[in-house]
Amino acid sequence: MIHSRKVLKILIVVLSIMVIFVSISAFASQTQEAAKETASASTAPWWVWPLALFVVTFILGILAVLGGVGGGVLFVPIIGGFFPFNIDFVRGAGLLVALAGALAAGPGLLRRNLASLRLALPVALIASSAAIIGAMIGLALKPNVVNTLLGATILFIVAIMVTAKKSDFPNVAKPDNLSQSLHIMGIYREESLGKDIEWQVHRTPQGLALFIIIGIMAGMFGLGAGWANVPVLNLLMGAPLKISVATSKFLLSITDTSAAWVYLNQGAVLPMIVVPS
Amino acid sequence: MLGSMVGVKILARAKPKAIKWMVIWLLLFAGLRALLKGLEIWK
């Protein structure tokens, strides 16, 4: 636990240095561009947008932790829809916002035993290696087809979650061999009930296999796929809902990192949008 | 980022039922958005 906190601290420091470095190098050339774009799109004074961003993303940050999701699901559609910024900059910012949010939430989640390192690490390893393959496959399919399939899949998951019984604390009669050998189990304090909940997981091989698909999709779209993590961890593997949500949020800090580099390299990260967020 | 820190505290105290509906609404929003984008209704 102490070790993981150290690792997280190091990650936060590295990210801060990265952001400062990028800010300095990108600020001079790109803010002018963005200012021109914003000025032509709206008549409001320039400071209105960073202020509005700060307020909106504060609320989004709370919702994102509660749902175990990153920026792809909330930040990009909302900011991209209602703010006068180019969508590429919004996506770049969304990724960094998701990363910063996950890193900020990580220590708190780990301290409360809500996010499980033992559950997150094998899954992260598989998802991030699959993400590289996904990025290599690229966008072979038409974006329209992919989006329609994505939407249909998510809505299908919603239908399962609405009808699923006992998803808050799934009943895992017997953990499988793989989860036992990896020691994927734990206890957390359920504050709302005032008691400790013991949990373990089953169907680990199937779950890990699904994370290959999630990883490939994440790589293809450059998102963290938090929306896919929660149902797999909760409904398939049988981790309690709070554990699934917290572990998913923690996972994003690992899976988003690889995608963040791509956007940084392409110059899609504007300090003016990212900093208030 | 500041919102995330507040969110963690709420997550620890919130009822699992409330979290379940939260996840469902977020997924519903994301799913509809992706579907409508795919069908070119909401670009």
Tab-separated table of C-alpha atoms in Angstrom:
chain	number	residue	atom	x	y	z
A	1	MET	CA	0.000	0.000	0.000
A	2	ILE	CA	2.757	2.415	1.013
A	3	HIS	CA	4.717	1.398	-2.063
A	4	SER	CA	1.746	2.022	-4.353
A	5	ARG	CA	1.271	5.467	-2.806
A	6	LYS	CA	4.889	6.232	-3.569
A	7	VAL	CA	4.436	5.105	-7.163
A	8	LEU	CA	1.362	7.309	-7.478
A	9	LYS	CA	3.205	10.288	-6.053
A	10	ILE	CA	5.998	9.760	-8.558
A	11	LEU	CA	3.430	9.483	-11.364
A	12	ILE	CA	1.799	12.754	-10.275
A	13	VAL	CA	5.152	14.534	-10.160
A	14	VAL	CA	6.123	13.207	-13.601
A	15	LEU	CA	2.791	14.291	-15.045
A	16	SER	CA	3.087	17.775	-13.518
A	17	ILE	CA	6.559	18.203	-14.969
A	18	MET	CA	5.267	16.978	-18.307
A	19	VAL	CA	2.363	19.451	-18.269
A	20	ILE	CA	4.613	22.367	-17.292
A	21	PHE	CA	7.111	21.484	-20.005
A	22	VAL	CA	4.429	21.181	-22.647
A	23	SER	CA	2.789	24.388	-21.436
A	24	ILE	CA	5.976	26.362	-21.885
A	25	SER	CA	6.767	24.967	-25.311
A	26	ALA	CA	3.235	25.055	-26.653
A	27	PHE	CA	1.968	28.252	-25.083
A	28	ALA	CA	3.733	30.690	-27.367
A	29	SER	CA	2.569	29.271	-30.664
A	30	GLN	CA	-0.802	27.750	-29.951
A	31	THR	CA	-2.637	30.137	-27.641
A	32	GLN	CA	-2.754	32.724	-30.379
A	33	GLU	CA	-4.326	30.190	-32.682
A	34	ALA	CA	-6.929	29.193	-30.088
A	35	ALA	CA	-7.660	32.799	-29.200
A	36	LYS	CA	-8.337	33.570	-32.841
A	37	GLU	CA	-10.591	30.560	-33.132
A	38	THR	CA	-12.508	31.377	-29.951
A	39	ALA	CA	-12.802	35.031	-30.865
A	40	SER	CA	-14.289	34.242	-34.229
A	41	ALA	CA	-16.741	31.724	-32.729
A	42	SER	CA	-18.132	33.864	-29.895
A	43	THR	CA	-18.460	37.432	-28.696
A	44	ALA	CA	-17.957	36.683	-24.963
A	45	PRO	CA	-14.754	37.956	-23.290
A	46	TRP	CA	-11.950	35.372	-23.337
A	47	TRP	CA	-11.940	34.728	-19.556
A	48	VAL	CA	-15.547	33.499	-19.586
A	49	TRP	CA	-14.538	30.189	-21.190
A	50	PRO	CA	-11.759	29.143	-18.789
A	51	LEU	CA	-14.021	30.095	-15.861
A	52	ALA	CA	-16.966	28.139	-17.274
A	53	LEU	CA	-14.620	25.215	-17.975
A	54	PHE	CA	-13.436	25.254	-14.367
A	55	VAL	CA	-16.988	25.094	-12.982
A	56	VAL	CA	-18.250	22.483	-15.451
A	57	THR	CA	-15.241	20.197	-15.093
A	58	PHE	CA	-15.430	20.410	-11.281
A	59	ILE	CA	-18.907	18.874	-11.455
A	60	LEU	CA	-17.841	16.426	-14.183
A	61	GLY	CA	-14.920	15.324	-11.995
A	62	ILE	CA	-17.284	14.308	-9.189
A	63	LEU	CA	-19.569	12.423	-11.594
A	64	ALA	CA	-16.599	10.737	-13.264
A	65	VAL	CA	-15.337	9.209	-10.013
A	66	LEU	CA	-18.825	8.031	-9.045
A	67	GLY	CA	-19.232	6.347	-12.417
A	68	GLY	CA	-15.669	5.053	-12.696
A	69	VAL	CA	-15.259	6.722	-16.089
A	70	GLY	CA	-12.698	9.058	-17.603
A	71	GLY	CA	-12.997	11.894	-20.054
A	72	GLY	CA	-14.112	10.188	-23.240
A	73	VAL	CA	-17.616	9.616	-21.971
A	74	LEU	CA	-18.337	12.946	-20.250
A	75	PHE	CA	-15.773	15.617	-21.074
A	76	VAL	CA	-15.550	15.264	-24.837
A	77	PRO	CA	-19.284	15.201	-25.692
A	78	ILE	CA	-20.206	17.968	-23.227
A	79	ILE	CA	-17.287	20.358	-23.766
A	80	GLY	CA	-17.164	19.565	-27.480
A	81	GLY	CA	-20.907	20.217	-27.748
A	82	PHE	CA	-21.265	23.413	-25.739
A	83	PHE	CA	-17.891	25.191	-25.924
A	84	PRO	CA	-16.446	26.902	-29.009
A	85	PHE	CA	-13.275	24.781	-29.184
A	86	ASN	CA	-12.003	22.599	-32.001
A	87	ILE	CA	-12.866	18.941	-31.321
A	88	ASP	CA	-9.232	17.779	-31.607
A	89	PHE	CA	-8.172	20.089	-28.788
A	90	VAL	CA	-11.153	18.932	-26.732
A	91	ARG	CA	-10.143	15.297	-27.206
A	92	GLY	CA	-6.551	16.044	-26.251
A	93	ALA	CA	-7.718	17.952	-23.181
A	94	GLY	CA	-10.241	15.218	-22.340
A	95	LEU	CA	-7.496	12.646	-22.214
A	96	LEU	CA	-5.289	14.741	-19.923
A	97	VAL	CA	-8.294	15.637	-17.759
A	98	ALA	CA	-9.151	11.952	-17.402
A	99	LEU	CA	-5.538	11.193	-16.550
A	100	ALA	CA	-5.296	14.004	-13.991
A	101	GLY	CA	-8.642	12.999	-12.485
A	102	ALA	CA	-7.626	9.363	-12.197
A	103	LEU	CA	-4.296	10.297	-10.615
A	104	ALA	CA	-6.031	12.670	-8.179
A	105	ALA	CA	-8.601	10.045	-7.211
A	106	GLY	CA	-6.090	7.146	-7.066
A	107	PRO	CA	-4.510	7.664	-3.626
A	108	GLY	CA	-7.892	8.236	-1.948
A	109	LEU	CA	-9.377	5.134	-3.549
A	110	LEU	CA	-6.377	2.967	-2.630
A	111	ARG	CA	-6.302	4.252	0.953
A	112	ARG	CA	-9.967	3.344	1.432
A	113	ASN	CA	-9.340	-0.133	-0.044
A	114	LEU	CA	-11.892	0.643	-2.746
A	115	ALA	CA	-9.497	0.327	-5.682
A	116	SER	CA	-7.731	-3.019	-5.709
A	117	LEU	CA	-4.161	-3.113	-7.025
A	118	ARG	CA	-4.317	-6.885	-7.325
A	119	LEU	CA	-7.384	-6.622	-9.501
A	120	ALA	CA	-6.126	-3.617	-11.478
A	121	LEU	CA	-2.608	-4.738	-12.410
A	122	PRO	CA	-3.297	-7.905	-14.456
A	123	VAL	CA	-6.192	-6.171	-16.151
A	124	ALA	CA	-4.102	-3.050	-16.880
A	125	LEU	CA	-1.278	-5.133	-18.301
A	126	ILE	CA	-3.610	-6.899	-20.702
A	127	ALA	CA	-5.625	-3.800	-21.629
A	128	SER	CA	-2.613	-1.588	-22.284
A	129	SER	CA	-0.763	-4.188	-24.379
A	130	ALA	CA	-3.945	-4.751	-26.360
A	131	ALA	CA	-4.257	-0.961	-26.725
A	132	ILE	CA	-0.973	-0.910	-28.630
A	133	ILE	CA	-2.352	-3.520	-31.038
A	134	GLY	CA	-5.552	-1.494	-31.274
A	135	ALA	CA	-3.602	1.635	-32.153
A	136	MET	CA	-1.730	-0.343	-34.838
A	137	ILE	CA	-4.952	-1.669	-36.330
A	138	GLY	CA	-6.090	1.934	-36.467
A	139	LEU	CA	-9.366	2.890	-37.940
A	140	ALA	CA	-9.830	0.203	-40.539
A	141	LEU	CA	-13.583	0.413	-40.146
A	142	LYS	CA	-15.643	3.480	-41.023
A	143	PRO	CA	-16.127	5.762	-37.991
A	144	ASN	CA	-19.911	5.701	-38.472
A	145	VAL	CA	-20.085	1.929	-38.277
A	146	VAL	CA	-17.805	1.841	-35.241
A	147	ASN	CA	-19.798	4.512	-33.410
A	148	THR	CA	-23.101	2.799	-34.099
A	149	LEU	CA	-21.733	-0.527	-32.862
A	150	LEU	CA	-20.210	1.184	-29.821
A	151	GLY	CA	-23.517	2.866	-28.969
A	152	ALA	CA	-25.474	-0.356	-29.412
A	153	THR	CA	-22.988	-2.240	-27.193
A	154	ILE	CA	-23.147	0.358	-24.411
A	155	LEU	CA	-26.969	0.439	-24.513
A	156	PHE	CA	-26.975	-3.360	-24.361
A	157	ILE	CA	-24.774	-3.179	-21.243
A	158	VAL	CA	-27.202	-0.633	-19.734
A	159	ALA	CA	-30.079	-3.060	-20.303
A	160	ILE	CA	-28.115	-5.844	-18.575
A	161	MET	CA	-27.211	-3.599	-15.646
A	162	VAL	CA	-30.807	-2.469	-15.152
A	163	THR	CA	-32.098	-6.040	-15.101
A	164	ALA	CA	-29.157	-7.592	-13.185
A	165	LYS	CA	-29.922	-8.540	-9.622
A	166	LYS	CA	-27.467	-8.240	-6.763
A	167	SER	CA	-25.003	-6.204	-8.774
A	168	ASP	CA	-24.171	-4.115	-5.666
A	169	PHE	CA	-22.649	-7.149	-3.950
A	170	PRO	CA	-22.529	-10.056	-6.439
A	171	ASN	CA	-22.624	-13.517	-4.986
A	172	VAL	CA	-19.348	-15.316	-5.761
A	173	ALA	CA	-19.714	-18.849	-4.468
A	174	LYS	CA	-16.254	-20.088	-5.393
A	175	PRO	CA	-13.317	-18.075	-6.731
A	176	ASP	CA	-11.541	-19.672	-9.723
A	177	ASN	CA	-7.963	-20.951	-9.714
A	178	LEU	CA	-6.470	-18.005	-11.552
A	179	SER	CA	-7.899	-15.378	-9.204
A	180	GLN	CA	-6.788	-17.467	-6.240
A	181	SER	CA	-3.246	-17.767	-7.507
A	182	LEU	CA	-3.146	-14.010	-8.159
A	183	HIS	CA	-4.751	-13.363	-4.747
A	184	ILE	CA	-7.461	-11.187	-6.241
A	185	MET	CA	-9.690	-10.667	-3.221
A	186	GLY	CA	-10.097	-8.140	-0.451
A	187	ILE	CA	-12.119	-6.402	2.221
A	188	TYR	CA	-13.481	-2.878	2.242
A	189	ARG	CA	-15.576	-0.863	4.661
A	190	GLU	CA	-19.077	-0.157	3.375
A	191	GLU	CA	-19.792	3.175	5.080
A	192	SER	CA	-23.465	3.250	4.094
A	193	LEU	CA	-24.111	-0.081	5.863
A	194	GLY	CA	-21.449	0.382	8.543
A	195	LYS	CA	-19.871	-3.031	7.986
A	196	ASP	CA	-16.896	-4.664	6.311
A	197	ILE	CA	-17.516	-6.428	3.016
A	198	GLU	CA	-15.324	-9.321	1.920
A	199	TRP	CA	-15.099	-9.849	-1.797
A	200	GLN	CA	-13.538	-12.224	-4.324
A	201	VAL	CA	-13.879	-12.725	-8.065
A	202	HIS	CA	-14.667	-15.561	-10.433
A	203	ARG	CA	-14.570	-16.140	-14.234
A	204	THR	CA	-11.153	-14.437	-14.262
A	205	PRO	CA	-9.912	-15.972	-17.589
A	206	GLN	CA	-13.099	-14.863	-19.379
A	207	GLY	CA	-12.819	-11.417	-17.810
A	208	LEU	CA	-9.193	-11.029	-18.846
A	209	ALA	CA	-10.062	-12.192	-22.378
A	210	LEU	CA	-12.720	-9.474	-22.591
A	211	PHE	CA	-10.150	-6.911	-21.485
A	212	ILE	CA	-8.130	-7.748	-24.621
A	213	ILE	CA	-11.121	-6.569	-26.668
A	214	ILE	CA	-11.597	-3.515	-24.423
A	215	GLY	CA	-7.903	-2.687	-24.777
A	216	ILE	CA	-8.019	-2.918	-28.572
A	217	MET	CA	-11.054	-0.645	-28.677
A	218	ALA	CA	-9.386	1.780	-26.271
A	219	GLY	CA	-6.328	1.909	-28.514
A	220	MET	CA	-8.407	2.421	-31.637
A	221	PHE	CA	-10.371	5.360	-30.246
A	222	GLY	CA	-7.733	6.784	-27.925
A	223	LEU	CA	-9.947	6.504	-24.871
A	224	GLY	CA	-9.609	4.845	-21.481
A	225	ALA	CA	-12.750	2.733	-21.851
A	226	GLY	CA	-13.897	3.231	-18.244
A	227	TRP	CA	-17.455	2.567	-19.335
A	228	ALA	CA	-16.472	-0.969	-20.384
A	229	ASN	CA	-14.353	-1.757	-17.311
A	230	VAL	CA	-17.162	-1.389	-14.779
A	231	PRO	CA	-19.621	-3.909	-16.277
A	232	VAL	CA	-16.899	-6.523	-16.896
A	233	LEU	CA	-15.471	-6.252	-13.378
A	234	ASN	CA	-18.889	-6.122	-11.767
A	235	LEU	CA	-21.243	-8.309	-13.808
A	236	LEU	CA	-18.821	-10.886	-15.237
A	237	MET	CA	-16.104	-11.191	-12.616
A	238	GLY	CA	-18.354	-10.526	-9.645
A	239	ALA	CA	-16.493	-7.717	-7.868
A	240	PRO	CA	-18.774	-5.463	-5.778
A	241	LEU	CA	-19.980	-2.393	-7.662
A	242	LYS	CA	-17.984	0.099	-5.582
A	243	ILE	CA	-14.801	-1.930	-6.055
A	244	SER	CA	-15.464	-2.100	-9.805
A	245	VAL	CA	-16.054	1.645	-10.085
A	246	ALA	CA	-12.983	2.548	-8.013
A	247	THR	CA	-10.693	0.017	-9.732
A	248	SER	CA	-11.889	1.204	-13.137
A	249	LYS	CA	-11.069	4.815	-12.224
A	250	PHE	CA	-7.644	3.734	-11.018
A	251	LEU	CA	-7.081	1.667	-14.188
A	252	LEU	CA	-7.618	4.757	-16.312
A	253	SER	CA	-4.476	6.320	-14.884
A	254	ILE	CA	-2.510	3.464	-16.460
A	255	THR	CA	-4.348	2.972	-19.766
A	256	ASP	CA	-4.736	6.690	-20.532
A	257	THR	CA	-1.034	7.364	-20.163
A	258	SER	CA	-0.093	5.654	-23.434
A	259	ALA	CA	-2.765	7.491	-25.412
A	260	ALA	CA	-1.861	10.822	-23.796
A	261	TRP	CA	1.606	10.714	-25.383
A	262	VAL	CA	0.122	10.447	-28.865
A	263	TYR	CA	-1.971	13.571	-28.350
A	264	LEU	CA	0.923	15.449	-26.748
A	265	ASN	CA	3.115	14.597	-29.729
A	266	GLN	CA	0.503	15.817	-32.175
A	267	GLY	CA	0.243	19.136	-30.337
A	268	ALA	CA	-3.418	18.626	-29.469
A	269	VAL	CA	-2.982	19.671	-25.858
A	270	LEU	CA	-3.766	23.343	-25.276
A	271	PRO	CA	-2.839	24.690	-21.831
A	272	MET	CA	-5.674	27.226	-22.058
A	273	ILE	CA	-8.215	24.408	-22.136
A	274	VAL	CA	-6.421	21.839	-19.973
A	275	VAL	CA	-5.354	24.012	-17.026
A	276	PRO	CA	-8.815	25.214	-15.874
A	277	SER	CA	-10.144	21.709	-16.404
B	1	MET	CA	-9.072	17.178	-10.892
B	2	LEU	CA	-10.443	18.977	-7.819
B	3	GLY	CA	-13.810	17.386	-8.538
B	4	SER	CA	-12.167	13.929	-8.457
B	5	MET	CA	-10.944	14.488	-4.913
B	6	VAL	CA	-14.462	15.421	-3.787
B	7	GLY	CA	-15.852	12.489	-5.762
B	8	VAL	CA	-13.685	9.971	-3.878
B	9	LYS	CA	-15.123	11.114	-0.546
B	10	ILE	CA	-18.668	10.877	-1.845
B	11	LEU	CA	-17.988	7.442	-3.366
B	12	ALA	CA	-16.835	6.075	0.002
B	13	ARG	CA	-20.054	7.175	1.714
B	14	ALA	CA	-22.639	6.777	-1.037
B	15	LYS	CA	-25.043	3.856	-1.155
B	16	PRO	CA	-24.184	1.177	-3.725
B	17	LYS	CA	-27.697	1.503	-5.159
B	18	ALA	CA	-27.103	5.178	-5.896
B	19	ILE	CA	-23.776	4.321	-7.566
B	20	LYS	CA	-25.527	1.701	-9.679
B	21	TRP	CA	-27.979	4.260	-11.064
B	22	MET	CA	-25.184	6.746	-11.544
B	23	VAL	CA	-23.284	4.217	-13.692
B	24	ILE	CA	-26.444	3.340	-15.621
B	25	TRP	CA	-27.250	6.994	-16.416
B	26	LEU	CA	-23.663	7.722	-17.475
B	27	LEU	CA	-23.606	4.656	-19.725
B	28	LEU	CA	-27.005	5.551	-21.158
B	29	PHE	CA	-25.741	9.033	-22.018
B	30	ALA	CA	-22.533	7.697	-23.557
B	31	GLY	CA	-24.356	4.960	-25.472
B	32	LEU	CA	-26.981	7.280	-26.929
B	33	ARG	CA	-24.323	9.813	-27.842
B	34	ALA	CA	-22.237	7.196	-29.697
B	35	LEU	CA	-25.291	5.728	-31.409
B	36	LEU	CA	-26.619	9.111	-32.539
B	37	LYS	CA	-23.163	10.111	-33.733
B	38	GLY	CA	-22.889	6.864	-35.679
B	39	LEU	CA	-26.286	7.417	-37.263
B	40	GLU	CA	-25.298	11.047	-37.963
B	41	ILE	CA	-28.220	12.507	-36.004
B	42	TRP	CA	-26.057	14.328	-33.420
B	43	LYS	CA	-22.713	15.167	-34.960
